[in-house]
Amino acid sequence: QVQLVESGGGLVQPGGSLRLSCVASGSIFSIYPMGWYRQAPGKQRDMVATIRSVGSTNYADSVKGRFTISRDNAKNTVYLQMNSLKPEDTAVYYCNQYRYGLNYWGQGTQVTVSS
């Protein structure tokens, strides 16, 4: 049973930073791609960043240069460091694990960027 638990969301001012964490259980974490997605009210869920088992990464254009995804396989954890946050980054952020064509999701953590 795959379980993904996100944490680290909250309220931050524009230009501020947050670090999200996702702890995975129920799988061989180190061999699967992981990702962060986000969904704002009334909008679709979009990819923010992904990281492969070997560490290569991919980012949405809107977050390049501001966000960094990383993973610690010893801790079964994937991180999203978010810097220079903008109001348009406000969304629920979801952790994702991709296994053999299937997506597994956490419950999400709210990120609100507002002054």
PDB file of N, CA, C and O in Angstrom, residues 35-93:
ATOM      1  N   GLY A  35       7.325  13.396  -7.856  1.00  0.00           N
ATOM      2  CA  GLY A  35       7.008  14.712  -8.368  1.00  0.00           C
ATOM      3  C   GLY A  35       6.160  15.524  -7.420  1.00  0.00           C
ATOM      4  O   GLY A  35       5.593  15.007  -6.456  1.00  0.00           O
ATOM      5  N   TRP A  36       6.107  16.811  -7.712  1.00  0.00           N
ATOM      6  CA  TRP A  36       5.210  17.733  -7.045  1.00  0.00           C
ATOM      7  C   TRP A  36       4.277  18.339  -8.079  1.00  0.00           C
ATOM      8  O   TRP A  36       4.726  18.797  -9.143  1.00  0.00           O
ATOM      9  N   TYR A  37       3.001  18.350  -7.761  1.00  0.00           N
ATOM     10  CA  TYR A  37       1.973  18.956  -8.583  1.00  0.00           C
ATOM     11  C   TYR A  37       1.205  19.946  -7.729  1.00  0.00           C
ATOM     12  O   TYR A  37       1.243  19.873  -6.496  1.00  0.00           O
ATOM     13  N   ARG A  38       0.510  20.856  -8.383  1.00  0.00           N
ATOM     14  CA  ARG A  38      -0.291  21.809  -7.630  1.00  0.00           C
ATOM     15  C   ARG A  38      -1.612  22.073  -8.338  1.00  0.00           C
ATOM     16  O   ARG A  38      -1.720  21.957  -9.552  1.00  0.00           O
ATOM     17  N   GLN A  39      -2.596  22.446  -7.534  1.00  0.00           N
ATOM     18  CA  GLN A  39      -3.922  22.724  -8.053  1.00  0.00           C
ATOM     19  C   GLN A  39      -4.515  23.911  -7.308  1.00  0.00           C
ATOM     20  O   GLN A  39      -4.704  23.856  -6.091  1.00  0.00           O
ATOM     21  N   ALA A  40      -4.794  24.970  -8.041  1.00  0.00           N
ATOM     22  CA  ALA A  40      -5.452  26.142  -7.494  1.00  0.00           C
ATOM     23  C   ALA A  40      -6.959  25.992  -7.666  1.00  0.00           C
ATOM     24  O   ALA A  40      -7.419  25.241  -8.536  1.00  0.00           O
ATOM     25  N   PRO A  41      -7.750  26.703  -6.866  1.00  0.00           N
ATOM     26  CA  PRO A  41      -9.203  26.607  -6.989  1.00  0.00           C
ATOM     27  C   PRO A  41      -9.673  26.907  -8.410  1.00  0.00           C
ATOM     28  O   PRO A  41      -9.277  27.904  -9.009  1.00  0.00           O
ATOM     29  N   GLY A  42     -10.498  26.026  -8.948  1.00  0.00           N
ATOM     30  CA  GLY A  42     -11.040  26.213 -10.279  1.00  0.00           C
ATOM     31  C   GLY A  42     -10.099  25.892 -11.409  1.00  0.00           C
ATOM     32  O   GLY A  42     -10.448  26.110 -12.575  1.00  0.00           O
ATOM     33  N   LYS A  43      -8.914  25.381 -11.106  1.00  0.00           N
ATOM     34  CA  LYS A  43      -7.936  25.072 -12.137  1.00  0.00           C
ATOM     35  C   LYS A  43      -7.558  23.596 -12.096  1.00  0.00           C
ATOM     36  O   LYS A  43      -7.812  22.897 -11.124  1.00  0.00           O
ATOM     37  N   GLN A  44      -6.923  23.147 -13.160  1.00  0.00           N
ATOM     38  CA  GLN A  44      -6.476  21.769 -13.234  1.00  0.00           C
ATOM     39  C   GLN A  44      -5.217  21.568 -12.403  1.00  0.00           C
ATOM     40  O   GLN A  44      -4.530  22.530 -12.036  1.00  0.00           O
ATOM     41  N   ARG A  45      -4.928  20.305 -12.137  1.00  0.00           N
ATOM     42  CA  ARG A  45      -3.709  19.967 -11.432  1.00  0.00           C
ATOM     43  C   ARG A  45      -2.550  19.924 -12.419  1.00  0.00           C
ATOM     44  O   ARG A  45      -2.599  19.202 -13.417  1.00  0.00           O
ATOM     45  N   ASP A  46      -1.511  20.693 -12.138  1.00  0.00           N
ATOM     46  CA  ASP A  46      -0.389  20.840 -13.047  1.00  0.00           C
ATOM     47  C   ASP A  46       0.911  20.366 -12.414  1.00  0.00           C
ATOM     48  O   ASP A  46       1.110  20.482 -11.203  1.00  0.00           O
ATOM     49  N   MET A  47       1.793  19.864 -13.252  1.00  0.00           N
ATOM     50  CA  MET A  47       3.109  19.456 -12.793  1.00  0.00           C
ATOM     51  C   MET A  47       3.935  20.671 -12.422  1.00  0.00           C
ATOM     52  O   MET A  47       3.960  21.658 -13.153  1.00  0.00           O
ATOM     53  N   VAL A  48       4.611  20.578 -11.300  1.00  0.00           N
ATOM     54  CA  VAL A  48       5.524  21.612 -10.850  1.00  0.00           C
ATOM     55  C   VAL A  48       6.965  21.174 -11.068  1.00  0.00           C
ATOM     56  O   VAL A  48       7.767  21.901 -11.652  1.00  0.00           O
ATOM     57  N   ALA A  49       7.297  19.985 -10.588  1.00  0.00           N
ATOM     58  CA  ALA A  49       8.655  19.476 -10.695  1.00  0.00           C
ATOM     59  C   ALA A  49       8.641  17.972 -10.539  1.00  0.00           C
ATOM     60  O   ALA A  49       7.820  17.419  -9.814  1.00  0.00           O
ATOM     61  N   THR A  50       9.561  17.303 -11.215  1.00  0.00           N
ATOM     62  CA  THR A  50       9.721  15.864 -11.075  1.00  0.00           C
ATOM     63  C   THR A  50      11.193  15.536 -10.897  1.00  0.00           C
ATOM     64  O   THR A  50      12.071  16.303 -11.305  1.00  0.00           O
ATOM     65  N   ILE A  51      11.436  14.387 -10.292  1.00  0.00           N
ATOM     66  CA  ILE A  51      12.803  13.921 -10.091  1.00  0.00           C
ATOM     67  C   ILE A  51      12.834  12.410 -10.276  1.00  0.00           C
ATOM     68  O   ILE A  51      12.001  11.683  -9.743  1.00  0.00           O
ATOM     69  N   ARG A  52      13.785  11.949 -11.051  1.00  0.00           N
ATOM     70  CA  ARG A  52      13.943  10.525 -11.295  1.00  0.00           C
ATOM     71  C   ARG A  52      14.791   9.876 -10.213  1.00  0.00           C
ATOM     72  O   ARG A  52      15.389  10.561  -9.384  1.00  0.00           O
ATOM     73  N   SER A  53      14.840   8.554 -10.257  1.00  0.00           N
ATOM     74  CA  SER A  53      15.586   7.823  -9.240  1.00  0.00           C
ATOM     75  C   SER A  53      17.069   8.176  -9.235  1.00  0.00           C
ATOM     76  O   SER A  53      17.702   8.154  -8.178  1.00  0.00           O
ATOM     77  N   VAL A  54      17.604   8.502 -10.404  1.00  0.00           N
ATOM     78  CA  VAL A  54      19.015   8.855 -10.500  1.00  0.00           C
ATOM     79  C   VAL A  54      19.266  10.327 -10.213  1.00  0.00           C
ATOM     80  O   VAL A  54      20.417  10.754 -10.197  1.00  0.00           O
ATOM     81  N   GLY A  55      18.202  11.105 -10.015  1.00  0.00           N
ATOM     82  CA  GLY A  55      18.350  12.480  -9.610  1.00  0.00           C
ATOM     83  C   GLY A  55      18.106  13.537 -10.661  1.00  0.00           C
ATOM     84  O   GLY A  55      18.107  14.728 -10.325  1.00  0.00           O
ATOM     85  N   SER A  56      17.905  13.154 -11.910  1.00  0.00           N
ATOM     86  CA  SER A  56      17.625  14.151 -12.931  1.00  0.00           C
ATOM     87  C   SER A  56      16.263  14.781 -12.677  1.00  0.00           C
ATOM     88  O   SER A  56      15.339  14.129 -12.187  1.00  0.00           O
ATOM     89  N   THR A  57      16.122  16.046 -13.028  1.00  0.00           N
ATOM     90  CA  THR A  57      14.940  16.817 -12.672  1.00  0.00           C
ATOM     91  C   THR A  57      14.305  17.494 -13.869  1.00  0.00           C
ATOM     92  O   THR A  57      14.945  17.705 -14.898  1.00  0.00           O
ATOM     93  N   ASN A  58      13.049  17.865 -13.701  1.00  0.00           N
ATOM     94  CA  ASN A  58      12.310  18.611 -14.697  1.00  0.00           C
ATOM     95  C   ASN A  58      11.399  19.585 -13.969  1.00  0.00           C
ATOM     96  O   ASN A  58      10.842  19.250 -12.922  1.00  0.00           O
ATOM     97  N   TYR A  59      11.236  20.791 -14.539  1.00  0.00           N
ATOM     98  CA  TYR A  59      10.453  21.825 -13.896  1.00  0.00           C
ATOM     99  C   TYR A  59       9.491  22.473 -14.872  1.00  0.00           C
ATOM    100  O   TYR A  59       9.787  22.615 -16.063  1.00  0.00           O
ATOM    101  N   ALA A  60       8.356  22.895 -14.341  1.00  0.00           N
ATOM    102  CA  ALA A  60       7.472  23.744 -15.118  1.00  0.00           C
ATOM    103  C   ALA A  60       8.157  25.079 -15.373  1.00  0.00           C
ATOM    104  O   ALA A  60       8.920  25.576 -14.537  1.00  0.00           O
ATOM    105  N   ASP A  61       7.885  25.667 -16.528  1.00  0.00           N
ATOM    106  CA  ASP A  61       8.522  26.940 -16.869  1.00  0.00           C
ATOM    107  C   ASP A  61       8.252  28.019 -15.829  1.00  0.00           C
ATOM    108  O   ASP A  61       9.104  28.876 -15.568  1.00  0.00           O
ATOM    109  N   SER A  62       7.087  27.983 -15.229  1.00  0.00           N
ATOM    110  CA  SER A  62       6.695  29.018 -14.288  1.00  0.00           C
ATOM    111  C   SER A  62       7.501  29.010 -12.993  1.00  0.00           C
ATOM    112  O   SER A  62       7.493  30.000 -12.264  1.00  0.00           O
ATOM    113  N   VAL A  63       8.197  27.911 -12.707  1.00  0.00           N
ATOM    114  CA  VAL A  63       8.932  27.816 -11.447  1.00  0.00           C
ATOM    115  C   VAL A  63      10.428  27.661 -11.641  1.00  0.00           C
ATOM    116  O   VAL A  63      11.173  27.638 -10.651  1.00  0.00           O
ATOM    117  N   LYS A  64      10.892  27.563 -12.863  1.00  0.00           N
ATOM    118  CA  LYS A  64      12.318  27.397 -13.122  1.00  0.00           C
ATOM    119  C   LYS A  64      13.106  28.559 -12.530  1.00  0.00           C
ATOM    120  O   LYS A  64      12.748  29.721 -12.685  1.00  0.00           O
ATOM    121  N   GLY A  65      14.178  28.213 -11.852  1.00  0.00           N
ATOM    122  CA  GLY A  65      15.008  29.212 -11.215  1.00  0.00           C
ATOM    123  C   GLY A  65      14.557  29.603  -9.829  1.00  0.00           C
ATOM    124  O   GLY A  65      15.302  30.281  -9.110  1.00  0.00           O
ATOM    125  N   ARG A  66      13.354  29.199  -9.444  1.00  0.00           N
ATOM    126  CA  ARG A  66      12.817  29.537  -8.124  1.00  0.00           C
ATOM    127  C   ARG A  66      12.622  28.318  -7.230  1.00  0.00           C
ATOM    128  O   ARG A  66      12.812  28.405  -6.019  1.00  0.00           O
ATOM    129  N   PHE A  67      12.228  27.197  -7.829  1.00  0.00           N
ATOM    130  CA  PHE A  67      11.950  25.984  -7.073  1.00  0.00           C
ATOM    131  C   PHE A  67      13.034  24.944  -7.336  1.00  0.00           C
ATOM    132  O   PHE A  67      13.582  24.866  -8.441  1.00  0.00           O
ATOM    133  N   THR A  68      13.299  24.120  -6.337  1.00  0.00           N
ATOM    134  CA  THR A  68      14.244  23.029  -6.471  1.00  0.00           C
ATOM    135  C   THR A  68      13.659  21.768  -5.855  1.00  0.00           C
ATOM    136  O   THR A  68      13.259  21.771  -4.690  1.00  0.00           O
ATOM    137  N   ILE A  69      13.617  20.700  -6.632  1.00  0.00           N
ATOM    138  CA  ILE A  69      13.173  19.415  -6.123  1.00  0.00           C
ATOM    139  C   ILE A  69      14.392  18.561  -5.811  1.00  0.00           C
ATOM    140  O   ILE A  69      15.392  18.597  -6.535  1.00  0.00           O
ATOM    141  N   SER A  70      14.318  17.810  -4.734  1.00  0.00           N
ATOM    142  CA  SER A  70      15.405  16.921  -4.352  1.00  0.00           C
ATOM    143  C   SER A  70      14.821  15.716  -3.634  1.00  0.00           C
ATOM    144  O   SER A  70      13.652  15.711  -3.251  1.00  0.00           O
ATOM    145  N   ARG A  71      15.646  14.697  -3.451  1.00  0.00           N
ATOM    146  CA  ARG A  71      15.175  13.509  -2.743  1.00  0.00           C
ATOM    147  C   ARG A  71      16.278  12.951  -1.869  1.00  0.00           C
ATOM    148  O   ARG A  71      17.465  13.053  -2.180  1.00  0.00           O
ATOM    149  N   ASP A  72      15.854  12.352  -0.765  1.00  0.00           N
ATOM    150  CA  ASP A  72      16.749  11.675   0.149  1.00  0.00           C
ATOM    151  C   ASP A  72      16.228  10.250   0.256  1.00  0.00           C
ATOM    152  O   ASP A  72      15.279   9.974   0.992  1.00  0.00           O
ATOM    153  N   ASN A  73      16.837   9.357  -0.480  1.00  0.00           N
ATOM    154  CA  ASN A  73      16.340   7.987  -0.537  1.00  0.00           C
ATOM    155  C   ASN A  73      16.467   7.262   0.803  1.00  0.00           C
ATOM    156  O   ASN A  73      15.662   6.382   1.106  1.00  0.00           O
ATOM    157  N   ALA A  74      17.452   7.620   1.595  1.00  0.00           N
ATOM    158  CA  ALA A  74      17.618   7.006   2.903  1.00  0.00           C
ATOM    159  C   ALA A  74      16.459   7.336   3.832  1.00  0.00           C
ATOM    160  O   ALA A  74      16.164   6.581   4.758  1.00  0.00           O
ATOM    161  N   LYS A  75      15.802   8.469   3.593  1.00  0.00           N
ATOM    162  CA  LYS A  75      14.674   8.899   4.413  1.00  0.00           C
ATOM    163  C   LYS A  75      13.333   8.726   3.715  1.00  0.00           C
ATOM    164  O   LYS A  75      12.304   9.136   4.256  1.00  0.00           O
ATOM    165  N   ASN A  76      13.332   8.147   2.526  1.00  0.00           N
ATOM    166  CA  ASN A  76      12.106   7.980   1.739  1.00  0.00           C
ATOM    167  C   ASN A  76      11.361   9.303   1.579  1.00  0.00           C
ATOM    168  O   ASN A  76      10.131   9.355   1.669  1.00  0.00           O
ATOM    169  N   THR A  77      12.099  10.352   1.320  1.00  0.00           N
ATOM    170  CA  THR A  77      11.527  11.689   1.323  1.00  0.00           C
ATOM    171  C   THR A  77      11.920  12.462   0.071  1.00  0.00           C
ATOM    172  O   THR A  77      13.069  12.391  -0.372  1.00  0.00           O
ATOM    173  N   VAL A  78      10.950  13.197  -0.471  1.00  0.00           N
ATOM    174  CA  VAL A  78      11.207  14.125  -1.557  1.00  0.00           C
ATOM    175  C   VAL A  78      10.857  15.522  -1.059  1.00  0.00           C
ATOM    176  O   VAL A  78       9.898  15.700  -0.298  1.00  0.00           O
ATOM    177  N   TYR A  79      11.639  16.511  -1.481  1.00  0.00           N
ATOM    178  CA  TYR A  79      11.480  17.877  -1.029  1.00  0.00           C
ATOM    179  C   TYR A  79      11.205  18.805  -2.199  1.00  0.00           C
ATOM    180  O   TYR A  79      11.591  18.538  -3.334  1.00  0.00           O
ATOM    181  N   LEU A  80      10.562  19.908  -1.890  1.00  0.00           N
ATOM    182  CA  LEU A  80      10.416  20.995  -2.843  1.00  0.00           C
ATOM    183  C   LEU A  80      10.766  22.289  -2.125  1.00  0.00           C
ATOM    184  O   LEU A  80      10.007  22.759  -1.276  1.00  0.00           O
ATOM    185  N   GLN A  81      11.923  22.836  -2.462  1.00  0.00           N
ATOM    186  CA  GLN A  81      12.329  24.129  -1.936  1.00  0.00           C
ATOM    187  C   GLN A  81      11.767  25.208  -2.848  1.00  0.00           C
ATOM    188  O   GLN A  81      12.072  25.233  -4.042  1.00  0.00           O
ATOM    189  N   MET A  82      10.970  26.100  -2.288  1.00  0.00           N
ATOM    190  CA  MET A  82      10.302  27.137  -3.054  1.00  0.00           C
ATOM    191  C   MET A  82      10.797  28.497  -2.591  1.00  0.00           C
ATOM    192  O   MET A  82      10.588  28.878  -1.438  1.00  0.00           O
ATOM    193  N   ASN A  83      11.437  29.208  -3.484  1.00  0.00           N
ATOM    194  CA  ASN A  83      11.951  30.540  -3.205  1.00  0.00           C
ATOM    195  C   ASN A  83      11.259  31.565  -4.092  1.00  0.00           C
ATOM    196  O   ASN A  83      10.665  31.228  -5.114  1.00  0.00           O
ATOM    197  N   SER A  84      11.374  32.815  -3.702  1.00  0.00           N
ATOM    198  CA  SER A  84      10.799  33.922  -4.474  1.00  0.00           C
ATOM    199  C   SER A  84       9.343  33.656  -4.821  1.00  0.00           C
ATOM    200  O   SER A  84       8.910  33.815  -5.965  1.00  0.00           O
ATOM    201  N   LEU A  85       8.586  33.282  -3.826  1.00  0.00           N
ATOM    202  CA  LEU A  85       7.199  32.888  -4.055  1.00  0.00           C
ATOM    203  C   LEU A  85       6.347  34.060  -4.515  1.00  0.00           C
ATOM    204  O   LEU A  85       6.537  35.201  -4.084  1.00  0.00           O
ATOM    205  N   LYS A  86       5.401  33.740  -5.388  1.00  0.00           N
ATOM    206  CA  LYS A  86       4.489  34.710  -5.964  1.00  0.00           C
ATOM    207  C   LYS A  86       3.059  34.345  -5.596  1.00  0.00           C
ATOM    208  O   LYS A  86       2.764  33.183  -5.334  1.00  0.00           O
ATOM    209  N   PRO A  87       2.145  35.320  -5.595  1.00  0.00           N
ATOM    210  CA  PRO A  87       0.747  35.000  -5.313  1.00  0.00           C
ATOM    211  C   PRO A  87       0.183  33.914  -6.219  1.00  0.00           C
ATOM    212  O   PRO A  87      -0.643  33.112  -5.764  1.00  0.00           O
ATOM    213  N   GLU A  88       0.624  33.866  -7.460  1.00  0.00           N
ATOM    214  CA  GLU A  88       0.136  32.849  -8.373  1.00  0.00           C
ATOM    215  C   GLU A  88       0.637  31.446  -8.051  1.00  0.00           C
ATOM    216  O   GLU A  88       0.194  30.472  -8.668  1.00  0.00           O
ATOM    217  N   ASP A  89       1.560  31.323  -7.108  1.00  0.00           N
ATOM    218  CA  ASP A  89       1.980  30.014  -6.630  1.00  0.00           C
ATOM    219  C   ASP A  89       0.997  29.426  -5.629  1.00  0.00           C
ATOM    220  O   ASP A  89       1.142  28.265  -5.229  1.00  0.00           O
ATOM    221  N   THR A  90       0.026  30.206  -5.198  1.00  0.00           N
ATOM    222  CA  THR A  90      -0.959  29.737  -4.236  1.00  0.00           C
ATOM    223  C   THR A  90      -1.731  28.553  -4.800  1.00  0.00           C
ATOM    224  O   THR A  90      -2.314  28.633  -5.885  1.00  0.00           O
ATOM    225  N   ALA A  91      -1.730  27.452  -4.066  1.00  0.00           N
ATOM    226  CA  ALA A  91      -2.381  26.229  -4.523  1.00  0.00           C
ATOM    227  C   ALA A  91      -2.242  25.169  -3.446  1.00  0.00           C
ATOM    228  O   ALA A  91      -1.498  25.336  -2.471  1.00  0.00           O
ATOM    229  N   VAL A  92      -2.948  24.070  -3.644  1.00  0.00           N
ATOM    230  CA  VAL A  92      -2.679  22.864  -2.879  1.00  0.00           C
ATOM    231  C   VAL A  92      -1.602  22.086  -3.626  1.00  0.00           C
ATOM    232  O   VAL A  92      -1.738  21.823  -4.823  1.00  0.00           O
ATOM    233  N   TYR A  93      -0.551  21.736  -2.922  1.00  0.00           N
ATOM    234  CA  TYR A  93       0.571  21.021  -3.518  1.00  0.00           C
ATOM    235  C   TYR A  93       0.492  19.550  -3.156  1.00  0.00           C
ATOM    236  O   TYR A  93       0.354  19.190  -1.983  1.00  0.00           O
TER     237      TYR A  93
END
